[in-house]
Amino acid sequence: MRHLRLIATLAVAAAAGTGAGIGVASAAGDPVWVVSQQGAELARVEAGTVAGRIPLGPAPVAAAADRAGRLYLTHPDGRAVTVVAPGEPPRRLPVPGQAFGLAVSPDGARLYVGDWSGDRVLRICAATGAVEGAAAVGRDPAHLVLDRRGRLYVADRESRQVSVIDTGTMARVAVVPTGEAPFALALAPDEASLYVANVRSGDLTVIDTATLRARATVPAGRMPYGVAVTGDGSRILVTNQHAAAVTVIDAARLEIVATVAVGPYPEGIAVAGPRAYVANWFSDDVSVIDLATWRETARIKVAEGPRTVLAVGEPAR
Amino acid sequence: MRMPLALVPALVPALVPALAVLGLAGAALAHGPTPQKIDQSITIQAPPDAVWKVVGDFGGIGRWHPDVARAEASGGNVEGTTRRVTLKAGGTLVEGLDEWLADGRTYSYRMSDPDLKALPVSSYSATLTVTPDGTGSKVSWIGRFYRGDTGNEPPENLSDEAGRAAMNRYFADGLKGLKAAVEGRTTH
């Protein structure tokens, strides 16, 4: 397997915010990884087809990648994280909690794992699995995203807020109110804004990361379950689980400018080069969206229950 | 085990005593980490419009679903309408209409308040659609739900398996009842 580098694709699963180069994607698009929960499989999608499959333990959900191309996946019901390193068999790290949301430090040393029913985030040493620290957050922490300076944002789903954690001290430094049932997060490429998809209120909260206040909350379609940002930061893509669609929001005006039909119950979404990839949870496939025409151009079959898409870049040059 | 009182949002205060009394770990409106799929369909020997006339009325589920004792809706077939569906076996489902499209002969709804006595699940959403199928129709009823206890060690009666069994039975019974109602036979 090649050495992979994460680019600023800001997948729904909180791709650790290691966003290095932006807009360096090849014309062919980048490889993306798709996590199927029921099918317990990680699929590598490349050039419009499934180029590889890695079987996993039961019910994986969220995924993150480090700079070296290692992938990390959570198993909430299995109390574990799986580490998939290039050329090595998957490694299981036990987690003392219902591991759901996940982020990883760029060097792969530290994992940040949300404990869904424990209402906390754990900092775990990726090498040993040791729990190094924990931070209390709101109820039912969903997805997490880590920024480049080491601040962790946590969508506290049943507390209508985002918790902000200093990963150095594991202290919660702020709580920012959002819409109802915040679930997925994505940082803008410049990290000035954090976008929060609110499932029940059907909107998107935009948090100013300098002031840690909500700048706006705008309509985002029915049941937003995933969010991603284009490489140039100009468009925010939100999956609408109850509308089998992706709404496209102009990041400057914060208005819906397009709606793209995809498969039923779409969830995770990631941008890779000139395309976006959407996990259609119900139909067990991935929609490919052409970002120039804002149309679905292909469906790629994957294992049952895809929930997360993670984009990775071409090898570093 | 999680405390039910703390889980119940302010918008469903009526639920608090019931959950507290039962001592259930299930979370009101909680979406656990492991969604489950329901995917059922049936073919009916009648044109789509005739089927839609029966099944399309959101508040009229009691006229075709054999497990339903009675149903009442807060309004017409528009987004925001709520229906209360009381089951013959006990328990009441409170469901909100999210979308209703006569042109597409489809409607989508989701559970408002969980009632683990009615169905052992903590939340669900579903879509019912009528499409042409040869000279007749196909009715698909699909959905996504979360087990009754979204924690890591659910009791057997609130597990993924229990939820799947109950939801599949409820959907299958409904589709069989609908077919019988439209084709002019009685159920069972």
Short mmCIF file of C-alpha atoms in Angstrom, two decimals:
data_model
loop_
_atom_site.label_atom_id
_atom_site.label_comp_id
_atom_site.label_asym_id
_atom_site.label_seq_id
_atom_site.Cartn_x
_atom_site.Cartn_y
_atom_site.Cartn_z
CA MET A 1 0.00 0.00 0.00
CA ARG A 2 1.25 3.41 -0.81
CA HIS A 3 2.21 6.05 1.63
CA LEU A 4 -0.84 8.24 1.91
CA ARG A 5 -1.21 11.77 3.00
CA LEU A 6 -4.40 13.26 4.24
CA ILE A 7 -5.49 16.37 2.44
CA ALA A 8 -7.97 18.94 3.57
CA THR A 9 -11.04 16.97 2.81
CA LEU A 10 -12.73 17.33 6.16
CA ALA A 11 -14.71 14.16 6.04
CA VAL A 12 -17.74 13.83 8.24
CA ALA A 13 -15.83 11.46 10.42
CA ALA A 14 -13.51 14.20 11.49
CA ALA A 15 -10.41 13.48 9.53
CA ALA A 16 -8.24 14.82 12.30
CA GLY A 17 -7.79 18.18 10.69
CA THR A 18 -4.32 17.42 9.54
CA GLY A 19 -5.24 19.24 6.35
CA ALA A 20 -1.96 19.89 4.67
CA GLY A 21 -2.06 20.83 1.02
CA ILE A 22 -5.31 22.05 -0.44
CA GLY A 23 -6.34 21.61 -4.00
CA VAL A 24 -3.45 19.36 -4.90
CA ALA A 25 -5.77 16.57 -5.91
CA SER A 26 -5.09 14.79 -9.14
CA ALA A 27 -7.58 15.09 -11.95
CA ALA A 28 -8.54 11.47 -11.44
CA GLY A 29 -9.66 12.24 -7.91
CA ASP A 30 -8.19 10.78 -4.81
CA PRO A 31 -8.67 7.46 -3.17
CA VAL A 32 -11.38 7.42 -0.56
CA TRP A 33 -12.09 4.90 2.15
CA VAL A 34 -15.63 3.81 2.92
CA VAL A 35 -16.62 2.26 6.24
CA SER A 36 -19.60 -0.11 6.19
CA GLN A 37 -21.06 -0.71 9.63
CA GLN A 38 -23.25 -3.78 9.08
CA GLY A 39 -20.89 -5.25 6.52
CA ALA A 40 -17.91 -4.66 8.85
CA GLU A 41 -15.67 -3.70 5.97
CA LEU A 42 -13.34 -0.94 4.90
CA ALA A 43 -13.39 -0.39 1.14
CA ARG A 44 -10.81 1.56 -0.81
CA VAL A 45 -12.46 3.35 -3.70
CA GLU A 46 -10.20 4.50 -6.46
CA ALA A 47 -10.87 5.54 -10.05
CA GLY A 48 -14.58 4.90 -9.63
CA THR A 49 -14.34 1.35 -8.37
CA VAL A 50 -13.64 -0.63 -5.21
CA ALA A 51 -9.90 -1.27 -5.45
CA GLY A 52 -9.51 -3.05 -2.15
CA ARG A 53 -11.42 -4.43 0.81
CA ILE A 54 -10.28 -4.90 4.39
CA PRO A 55 -12.53 -6.96 6.68
CA LEU A 56 -12.92 -5.51 10.16
CA GLY A 57 -14.43 -6.46 13.50
CA PRO A 58 -18.17 -5.97 13.96
CA ALA A 59 -19.93 -2.64 13.39
CA PRO A 60 -17.23 -0.04 12.66
CA VAL A 61 -18.50 3.55 12.34
CA ALA A 62 -16.17 6.53 12.36
CA ALA A 63 -12.74 6.78 10.77
CA ALA A 64 -9.73 9.06 10.82
CA ALA A 65 -6.33 8.96 9.14
CA ASP A 66 -2.91 10.20 10.12
CA ARG A 67 -0.16 11.64 7.96
CA ALA A 68 1.48 8.26 7.46
CA GLY A 69 -1.69 6.83 5.98
CA ARG A 70 -2.68 4.77 8.98
CA LEU A 71 -6.43 4.52 9.42
CA TYR A 72 -8.31 4.37 12.71
CA LEU A 73 -11.88 3.12 13.11
CA THR A 74 -14.28 3.01 16.04
CA HIS A 75 -16.47 0.10 17.13
CA PRO A 76 -19.03 1.49 19.60
CA ASP A 77 -20.64 -1.84 20.40
CA GLY A 78 -17.27 -3.57 20.49
CA ARG A 79 -15.57 -1.04 22.78
CA ALA A 80 -12.59 -0.80 20.50
CA VAL A 81 -10.62 1.08 17.88
CA THR A 82 -9.06 -0.74 14.94
CA VAL A 83 -5.74 0.53 13.58
CA VAL A 84 -5.07 -0.25 9.93
CA ALA A 85 -1.45 0.47 9.03
CA PRO A 86 -0.17 0.06 5.47
CA GLY A 87 1.20 -3.43 5.00
CA GLU A 88 0.19 -4.69 8.44
CA PRO A 89 -2.75 -6.71 9.70
CA PRO A 90 -5.43 -4.65 11.49
CA ARG A 91 -4.69 -4.11 15.17
CA ARG A 92 -7.38 -3.84 17.85
CA LEU A 93 -7.13 -1.36 20.71
CA PRO A 94 -9.65 -1.84 23.51
CA VAL A 95 -11.44 1.34 24.59
CA PRO A 96 -13.14 1.64 28.00
CA GLY A 97 -16.33 3.09 26.58
CA GLN A 98 -18.77 3.25 23.67
CA ALA A 99 -16.25 4.50 21.11
CA PHE A 100 -17.99 6.53 18.41
CA GLY A 101 -16.42 9.78 17.20
CA LEU A 102 -12.72 9.78 16.48
CA ALA A 103 -9.82 12.06 15.65
CA VAL A 104 -6.09 11.40 15.50
CA SER A 105 -3.05 13.63 15.85
CA PRO A 106 -1.22 14.12 12.54
CA ASP A 107 1.73 12.01 13.69
CA GLY A 108 -0.59 9.19 14.73
CA ALA A 109 0.61 9.24 18.33
CA ARG A 110 -2.66 10.16 19.99
CA LEU A 111 -6.25 9.18 19.44
CA TYR A 112 -9.22 11.18 20.65
CA VAL A 113 -12.22 8.94 21.08
CA GLY A 114 -15.74 9.99 22.05
CA ASP A 115 -17.47 7.72 24.56
CA TRP A 116 -21.09 7.95 23.39
CA SER A 117 -22.83 6.79 26.55
CA GLY A 118 -20.05 7.95 28.88
CA ASP A 119 -20.37 11.61 27.86
CA ARG A 120 -16.62 12.09 27.68
CA VAL A 121 -13.69 12.12 25.27
CA LEU A 122 -10.67 9.94 25.92
CA ARG A 123 -7.11 10.63 24.86
CA ILE A 124 -5.46 7.33 24.02
CA CYS A 125 -1.86 6.50 23.19
CA ALA A 126 -2.09 4.83 19.78
CA ALA A 127 1.02 2.74 20.33
CA THR A 128 0.05 1.18 23.65
CA GLY A 129 -3.69 1.81 23.92
CA ALA A 130 -3.17 3.47 27.30
CA VAL A 131 -5.77 6.05 28.31
CA GLU A 132 -3.79 9.21 28.97
CA GLY A 133 -6.60 11.51 29.87
CA ALA A 134 -10.29 12.29 29.59
CA ALA A 135 -12.50 15.34 29.27
CA ALA A 136 -16.15 15.50 30.27
CA VAL A 137 -18.40 16.76 27.48
CA GLY A 138 -22.15 16.99 26.90
CA ARG A 139 -24.59 14.16 26.34
CA ASP A 140 -24.00 11.63 23.57
CA PRO A 141 -20.83 12.97 21.96
CA ALA A 142 -21.09 12.25 18.22
CA HIS A 143 -18.35 13.26 15.76
CA LEU A 144 -15.08 14.99 16.64
CA VAL A 145 -12.67 17.12 14.66
CA LEU A 146 -9.16 18.22 15.57
CA ASP A 147 -7.66 21.45 14.26
CA ARG A 148 -4.03 22.12 13.40
CA ARG A 149 -3.25 23.79 16.69
CA GLY A 150 -4.56 20.87 18.71
CA ARG A 151 -8.02 22.00 19.62
CA LEU A 152 -10.69 19.34 19.56
CA TYR A 153 -14.31 20.10 18.71
CA VAL A 154 -16.98 17.64 19.87
CA ALA A 155 -20.63 17.55 18.72
CA ASP A 156 -22.57 16.93 21.93
CA ARG A 157 -25.64 15.55 20.27
CA GLU A 158 -28.17 15.60 23.09
CA SER A 159 -26.87 18.79 24.67
CA ARG A 160 -27.31 21.05 21.63
CA GLN A 161 -23.72 22.22 21.82
CA VAL A 162 -20.17 21.81 20.66
CA SER A 163 -17.54 21.27 23.35
CA VAL A 164 -14.08 22.67 22.65
CA ILE A 165 -11.17 20.84 24.26
CA ASP A 166 -7.52 21.79 24.60
CA THR A 167 -5.88 18.46 23.84
CA GLY A 168 -2.70 19.45 25.64
CA THR A 169 -4.43 19.64 29.00
CA MET A 170 -7.63 17.79 28.07
CA ALA A 171 -9.53 20.70 29.62
CA ARG A 172 -12.79 21.89 28.12
CA VAL A 173 -12.16 25.50 27.20
CA ALA A 174 -15.53 26.43 25.72
CA VAL A 175 -19.07 25.26 25.06
CA VAL A 176 -20.81 26.70 22.01
CA PRO A 177 -24.61 26.36 21.64
CA THR A 178 -25.80 24.90 18.31
CA GLY A 179 -29.06 23.77 16.73
CA GLU A 180 -30.88 20.67 17.86
CA ALA A 181 -28.94 17.38 17.80
CA PRO A 182 -25.55 18.39 16.39
CA PHE A 183 -23.94 15.31 14.85
CA ALA A 184 -21.33 15.92 12.15
CA LEU A 185 -18.57 18.51 12.02
CA ALA A 186 -16.25 19.94 9.38
CA LEU A 187 -13.64 22.65 9.53
CA ALA A 188 -13.17 25.12 6.68
CA PRO A 189 -9.78 24.65 4.99
CA ASP A 190 -8.49 27.83 6.68
CA GLU A 191 -9.98 26.60 9.97
CA ALA A 192 -11.63 29.98 10.59
CA SER A 193 -15.05 28.35 10.62
CA LEU A 194 -16.43 25.13 12.02
CA TYR A 195 -19.57 23.80 10.38
CA VAL A 196 -21.99 21.82 12.52
CA ALA A 197 -24.79 19.72 11.01
CA ASN A 198 -27.83 19.68 13.30
CA VAL A 199 -29.94 16.57 12.70
CA ARG A 200 -33.25 17.50 14.30
CA SER A 201 -33.44 21.22 13.60
CA GLY A 202 -32.42 20.70 9.97
CA ASP A 203 -29.81 23.41 9.94
CA LEU A 204 -26.12 24.21 9.97
CA THR A 205 -24.43 26.17 12.74
CA VAL A 206 -21.33 28.13 11.72
CA ILE A 207 -18.91 28.63 14.59
CA ASP A 208 -16.22 31.29 14.44
CA THR A 209 -13.16 29.43 15.72
CA ALA A 210 -11.43 32.67 16.77
CA THR A 211 -14.20 33.82 19.11
CA LEU A 212 -15.74 30.36 19.72
CA ARG A 213 -19.19 31.77 19.15
CA ALA A 214 -21.88 30.76 16.69
CA ARG A 215 -21.82 33.20 13.81
CA ALA A 216 -24.97 31.91 12.11
CA THR A 217 -27.40 29.04 11.96
CA VAL A 218 -28.89 28.52 8.52
CA PRO A 219 -31.28 26.01 6.89
CA ALA A 220 -29.48 22.92 5.56
CA GLY A 221 -32.22 20.52 4.44
CA ARG A 222 -34.02 17.65 6.12
CA MET A 223 -32.04 15.73 8.73
CA PRO A 224 -28.44 16.80 8.10
CA TYR A 225 -26.22 13.86 8.97
CA GLY A 226 -22.93 14.64 7.30
CA VAL A 227 -20.96 17.71 6.27
CA ALA A 228 -17.88 18.40 4.18
CA VAL A 229 -16.27 21.44 2.60
CA THR A 230 -14.81 21.85 -0.87
CA GLY A 231 -11.03 22.24 -1.10
CA ASP A 232 -11.30 25.96 -1.85
CA GLY A 233 -13.69 26.46 1.05
CA SER A 234 -16.39 27.99 -1.13
CA ARG A 235 -19.07 25.34 -0.75
CA ILE A 236 -20.38 23.38 2.20
CA LEU A 237 -21.97 20.02 1.39
CA VAL A 238 -24.59 18.60 3.74
CA THR A 239 -26.19 15.16 3.44
CA ASN A 240 -29.94 15.11 4.10
CA GLN A 241 -30.81 11.73 5.45
CA HIS A 242 -34.56 12.19 5.01
CA ALA A 243 -34.41 13.68 1.56
CA ALA A 244 -31.93 11.33 -0.17
CA ALA A 245 -30.05 14.45 -1.17
CA VAL A 246 -27.04 16.64 -0.59
CA THR A 247 -27.60 20.34 -0.12
CA VAL A 248 -24.87 22.64 -1.36
CA ILE A 249 -24.40 25.82 0.65
CA ASP A 250 -22.47 28.87 -0.50
CA ALA A 251 -19.97 29.44 2.31
CA ALA A 252 -19.86 33.20 1.86
CA ARG A 253 -23.59 33.85 1.64
CA LEU A 254 -24.61 30.84 3.72
CA GLU A 255 -27.46 30.05 1.36
CA ILE A 256 -28.44 26.81 -0.31
CA VAL A 257 -27.39 27.09 -3.95
CA ALA A 258 -28.00 23.52 -5.17
CA THR A 259 -29.51 20.20 -4.19
CA VAL A 260 -28.08 16.96 -5.53
CA ALA A 261 -30.14 13.76 -5.46
CA VAL A 262 -28.25 10.77 -4.05
CA GLY A 263 -29.20 7.40 -2.57
CA PRO A 264 -31.53 6.73 0.37
CA TYR A 265 -30.39 7.66 3.89
CA PRO A 266 -27.13 9.37 2.93
CA GLU A 267 -24.77 9.93 5.82
CA GLY A 268 -20.99 10.45 5.60
CA ILE A 269 -19.57 12.68 2.89
CA ALA A 270 -16.05 13.61 1.84
CA VAL A 271 -14.56 15.78 -0.87
CA ALA A 272 -11.68 14.36 -2.89
CA GLY A 273 -10.36 16.55 -5.64
CA PRO A 274 -13.08 17.38 -8.15
CA ARG A 275 -15.63 15.02 -6.62
CA ALA A 276 -17.59 14.36 -3.49
CA TYR A 277 -18.37 10.87 -2.24
CA VAL A 278 -21.50 10.12 -0.22
CA ALA A 279 -22.22 7.00 1.82
CA ASN A 280 -25.80 5.89 1.09
CA TRP A 281 -26.53 3.94 4.24
CA PHE A 282 -29.70 2.29 3.03
CA SER A 283 -28.77 1.29 -0.51
CA ASP A 284 -25.26 0.05 0.38
CA ASP A 285 -23.49 2.21 -2.17
CA VAL A 286 -21.55 5.41 -2.58
CA SER A 287 -22.72 8.31 -4.73
CA VAL A 288 -20.08 10.18 -6.67
CA ILE A 289 -20.87 13.85 -7.19
CA ASP A 290 -19.13 15.94 -9.83
CA LEU A 291 -18.36 19.27 -8.15
CA ALA A 292 -18.31 21.12 -11.48
CA THR A 293 -21.82 20.17 -12.54
CA TRP A 294 -23.27 19.32 -9.11
CA ARG A 295 -24.67 16.05 -10.37
CA GLU A 296 -24.41 12.48 -9.26
CA THR A 297 -22.27 10.73 -11.86
CA ALA A 298 -21.92 7.21 -10.44
CA ARG A 299 -22.91 4.77 -7.74
CA ILE A 300 -20.35 2.37 -6.36
CA LYS A 301 -21.54 -0.74 -4.53
CA VAL A 302 -19.99 -1.36 -1.10
CA ALA A 303 -20.70 -3.64 1.88
CA GLU A 304 -23.89 -3.22 3.91
CA GLY A 305 -24.56 -0.05 5.85
CA PRO A 306 -21.91 2.47 4.72
CA ARG A 307 -21.80 5.42 7.12
CA THR A 308 -18.41 7.08 6.78
CA VAL A 309 -16.29 8.27 3.87
CA LEU A 310 -12.72 9.35 4.43
CA ALA A 311 -10.66 10.98 1.71
CA VAL A 312 -6.91 10.65 1.54
CA GLY A 313 -4.51 12.36 -0.78
CA GLU A 314 -1.92 11.24 -3.26
CA PRO A 315 1.50 10.38 -1.87
CA ALA A 316 3.45 13.43 -0.70
CA ARG A 317 5.72 14.82 -3.37
CA MET B 1 -27.07 2.12 32.93
CA ARG B 2 -28.20 5.59 31.97
CA MET B 3 -30.76 7.57 33.86
CA PRO B 4 -33.95 7.90 31.87
CA LEU B 5 -34.98 11.15 33.52
CA ALA B 6 -31.94 12.96 32.30
CA LEU B 7 -32.43 11.64 28.80
CA VAL B 8 -35.94 12.85 28.28
CA PRO B 9 -36.02 16.23 26.59
CA ALA B 10 -38.36 18.89 27.87
CA LEU B 11 -40.62 18.51 24.88
CA VAL B 12 -41.89 15.13 26.00
CA PRO B 13 -42.60 15.65 29.69
CA ALA B 14 -45.50 13.19 29.57
CA LEU B 15 -43.03 10.42 29.01
CA VAL B 16 -41.00 10.95 32.14
CA PRO B 17 -43.22 9.16 34.64
CA ALA B 18 -43.71 6.17 32.37
CA LEU B 19 -40.01 5.64 31.80
CA ALA B 20 -39.14 6.30 35.40
CA VAL B 21 -41.70 3.79 36.61
CA LEU B 22 -40.53 1.15 34.19
CA GLY B 23 -36.92 1.89 35.01
CA LEU B 24 -35.94 1.54 31.40
CA ALA B 25 -32.55 2.42 30.11
CA GLY B 26 -33.83 3.34 26.65
CA ALA B 27 -33.22 6.90 25.66
CA ALA B 28 -36.06 9.05 24.49
CA LEU B 29 -35.25 10.32 21.01
CA ALA B 30 -31.78 8.93 21.44
CA HIS B 31 -30.04 7.73 18.36
CA GLY B 32 -27.63 5.06 19.44
CA PRO B 33 -24.48 4.31 17.56
CA THR B 34 -25.79 1.33 15.59
CA PRO B 35 -28.72 2.03 13.26
CA GLN B 36 -30.67 -0.89 11.89
CA LYS B 37 -32.41 -1.25 8.55
CA ILE B 38 -35.96 -2.27 7.71
CA ASP B 39 -36.71 -2.98 4.06
CA GLN B 40 -40.04 -4.52 3.15
CA SER B 41 -42.28 -4.51 0.12
CA ILE B 42 -45.35 -6.21 -1.28
CA THR B 43 -47.07 -6.34 -4.65
CA ILE B 44 -50.75 -5.52 -4.85
CA GLN B 45 -53.15 -6.28 -7.69
CA ALA B 46 -54.52 -2.76 -8.02
CA PRO B 47 -53.43 0.43 -9.77
CA PRO B 48 -51.07 2.72 -7.81
CA ASP B 49 -53.72 5.40 -7.44
CA ALA B 50 -56.12 2.95 -5.84
CA VAL B 51 -53.45 1.77 -3.43
CA TRP B 52 -52.37 5.33 -2.62
CA LYS B 53 -56.00 6.25 -1.88
CA VAL B 54 -55.95 3.72 0.95
CA VAL B 55 -52.40 3.95 2.24
CA GLY B 56 -51.68 7.60 1.52
CA ASP B 57 -53.87 8.98 4.28
CA PHE B 58 -51.36 9.40 7.13
CA GLY B 59 -54.00 9.31 9.82
CA GLY B 60 -55.84 6.39 8.25
CA ILE B 61 -53.41 3.60 9.12
CA GLY B 62 -56.06 2.00 11.32
CA ARG B 63 -58.09 1.20 8.22
CA TRP B 64 -55.50 -1.18 6.82
CA HIS B 65 -52.93 -2.17 9.45
CA PRO B 66 -54.17 -5.27 11.28
CA ASP B 67 -52.05 -4.59 14.41
CA VAL B 68 -53.59 -1.16 14.92
CA ALA B 69 -56.53 -0.73 17.26
CA ARG B 70 -57.08 2.93 16.39
CA ALA B 71 -55.27 5.92 14.98
CA GLU B 72 -55.91 9.62 15.04
CA ALA B 73 -54.10 12.45 13.32
CA SER B 74 -53.68 16.04 14.47
CA GLY B 75 -54.28 17.38 10.98
CA GLY B 76 -54.27 16.58 7.29
CA ASN B 77 -51.58 15.10 5.10
CA VAL B 78 -49.09 17.91 5.52
CA GLU B 79 -45.66 18.19 7.07
CA GLY B 80 -45.92 18.57 10.81
CA THR B 81 -49.04 16.48 11.31
CA THR B 82 -48.78 14.00 14.16
CA ARG B 83 -50.57 10.67 14.37
CA ARG B 84 -51.17 8.62 17.50
CA VAL B 85 -51.35 4.94 16.67
CA THR B 86 -52.64 2.66 19.41
CA LEU B 87 -51.74 -0.96 18.93
CA LYS B 88 -54.00 -3.91 19.69
CA ALA B 89 -51.18 -5.47 21.70
CA GLY B 90 -50.84 -2.30 23.75
CA GLY B 91 -48.76 0.81 23.53
CA THR B 92 -49.05 3.94 21.40
CA LEU B 93 -46.80 5.16 18.62
CA VAL B 94 -46.61 8.92 18.20
CA GLU B 95 -45.30 9.77 14.76
CA GLY B 96 -44.69 13.05 12.94
CA LEU B 97 -45.15 13.47 9.20
CA ASP B 98 -42.01 14.90 7.59
CA GLU B 99 -42.97 14.82 3.94
CA TRP B 100 -46.05 13.84 1.97
CA LEU B 101 -45.93 13.85 -1.83
CA ALA B 102 -49.05 12.87 -3.72
CA ASP B 103 -47.20 13.06 -7.05
CA GLY B 104 -44.63 10.55 -5.89
CA ARG B 105 -47.20 8.56 -3.87
CA THR B 106 -44.85 8.62 -0.93
CA TYR B 107 -44.67 9.86 2.62
CA SER B 108 -41.95 9.96 5.27
CA TYR B 109 -42.38 10.16 9.00
CA ARG B 110 -40.49 9.58 12.19
CA MET B 111 -41.15 8.55 15.73
CA SER B 112 -41.83 11.47 18.05
CA ASP B 113 -41.98 9.72 21.41
CA PRO B 114 -40.72 6.20 22.05
CA ASP B 115 -43.04 3.66 23.64
CA LEU B 116 -41.07 0.51 24.34
CA LYS B 117 -44.32 -1.34 25.02
CA ALA B 118 -45.47 -0.67 21.46
CA LEU B 119 -42.12 -1.29 19.75
CA PRO B 120 -38.83 -1.99 21.55
CA VAL B 121 -36.90 0.76 19.75
CA SER B 122 -35.66 4.17 20.84
CA SER B 123 -36.23 5.99 17.58
CA TYR B 124 -37.03 5.38 13.94
CA SER B 125 -37.82 7.04 10.66
CA ALA B 126 -39.61 5.45 7.73
CA THR B 127 -40.81 6.04 4.19
CA LEU B 128 -43.72 4.37 2.45
CA THR B 129 -43.88 4.53 -1.35
CA VAL B 130 -46.31 3.17 -3.96
CA THR B 131 -44.93 2.53 -7.44
CA PRO B 132 -46.39 0.88 -10.57
CA ASP B 133 -45.55 -2.80 -10.98
CA GLY B 134 -46.85 -4.35 -14.20
CA THR B 135 -50.61 -3.92 -14.09
CA GLY B 136 -50.53 -3.59 -10.33
CA SER B 137 -48.50 -1.82 -7.71
CA LYS B 138 -45.54 -2.32 -5.45
CA VAL B 139 -45.56 -0.83 -1.99
CA SER B 140 -42.21 -0.39 -0.29
CA TRP B 141 -41.90 0.46 3.37
CA ILE B 142 -38.37 1.17 4.49
CA GLY B 143 -36.87 2.63 7.61
CA ARG B 144 -34.01 3.11 10.02
CA PHE B 145 -34.23 2.51 13.73
CA TYR B 146 -32.15 2.22 16.89
CA ARG B 147 -32.51 -0.47 19.52
CA GLY B 148 -34.55 0.17 22.65
CA ASP B 149 -31.51 0.44 24.89
CA THR B 150 -28.79 2.29 23.03
CA GLY B 151 -26.17 1.51 25.68
CA ASN B 152 -23.48 -1.10 25.31
CA GLU B 153 -25.11 -3.95 27.21
CA PRO B 154 -28.77 -3.86 26.21
CA PRO B 155 -31.07 -6.43 27.80
CA GLU B 156 -32.30 -9.06 25.35
CA ASN B 157 -35.72 -7.46 24.95
CA LEU B 158 -34.18 -4.11 23.94
CA SER B 159 -31.38 -5.40 21.70
CA ASP B 160 -30.80 -4.88 17.97
CA GLU B 161 -32.28 -8.34 17.36
CA ALA B 162 -35.42 -7.60 19.39
CA GLY B 163 -35.86 -4.32 17.53
CA ARG B 164 -35.39 -5.97 14.14
CA ALA B 165 -37.88 -8.71 14.93
CA ALA B 166 -40.53 -6.29 16.16
CA MET B 167 -40.10 -3.72 13.39
CA ASN B 168 -40.06 -6.36 10.66
CA ARG B 169 -43.17 -7.99 12.06
CA TYR B 170 -44.97 -4.64 12.32
CA PHE B 171 -44.07 -3.66 8.75
CA ALA B 172 -44.86 -7.11 7.32
CA ASP B 173 -48.21 -7.30 9.10
CA GLY B 174 -49.03 -3.84 7.80
CA LEU B 175 -48.20 -4.63 4.19
CA LYS B 176 -50.19 -7.87 4.29
CA GLY B 177 -53.11 -5.99 5.79
CA LEU B 178 -52.84 -3.28 3.16
CA LYS B 179 -52.83 -5.84 0.36
CA ALA B 180 -55.91 -7.51 1.81
CA ALA B 181 -57.69 -4.19 2.31
CA VAL B 182 -57.01 -3.02 -1.24
CA GLU B 183 -57.65 -6.35 -2.95
CA GLY B 184 -60.87 -6.70 -1.00
CA ARG B 185 -60.08 -9.55 1.33
CA THR B 186 -60.04 -9.61 5.06
CA THR B 187 -56.85 -10.22 6.93
CA HIS B 188 -56.19 -13.66 8.42
#
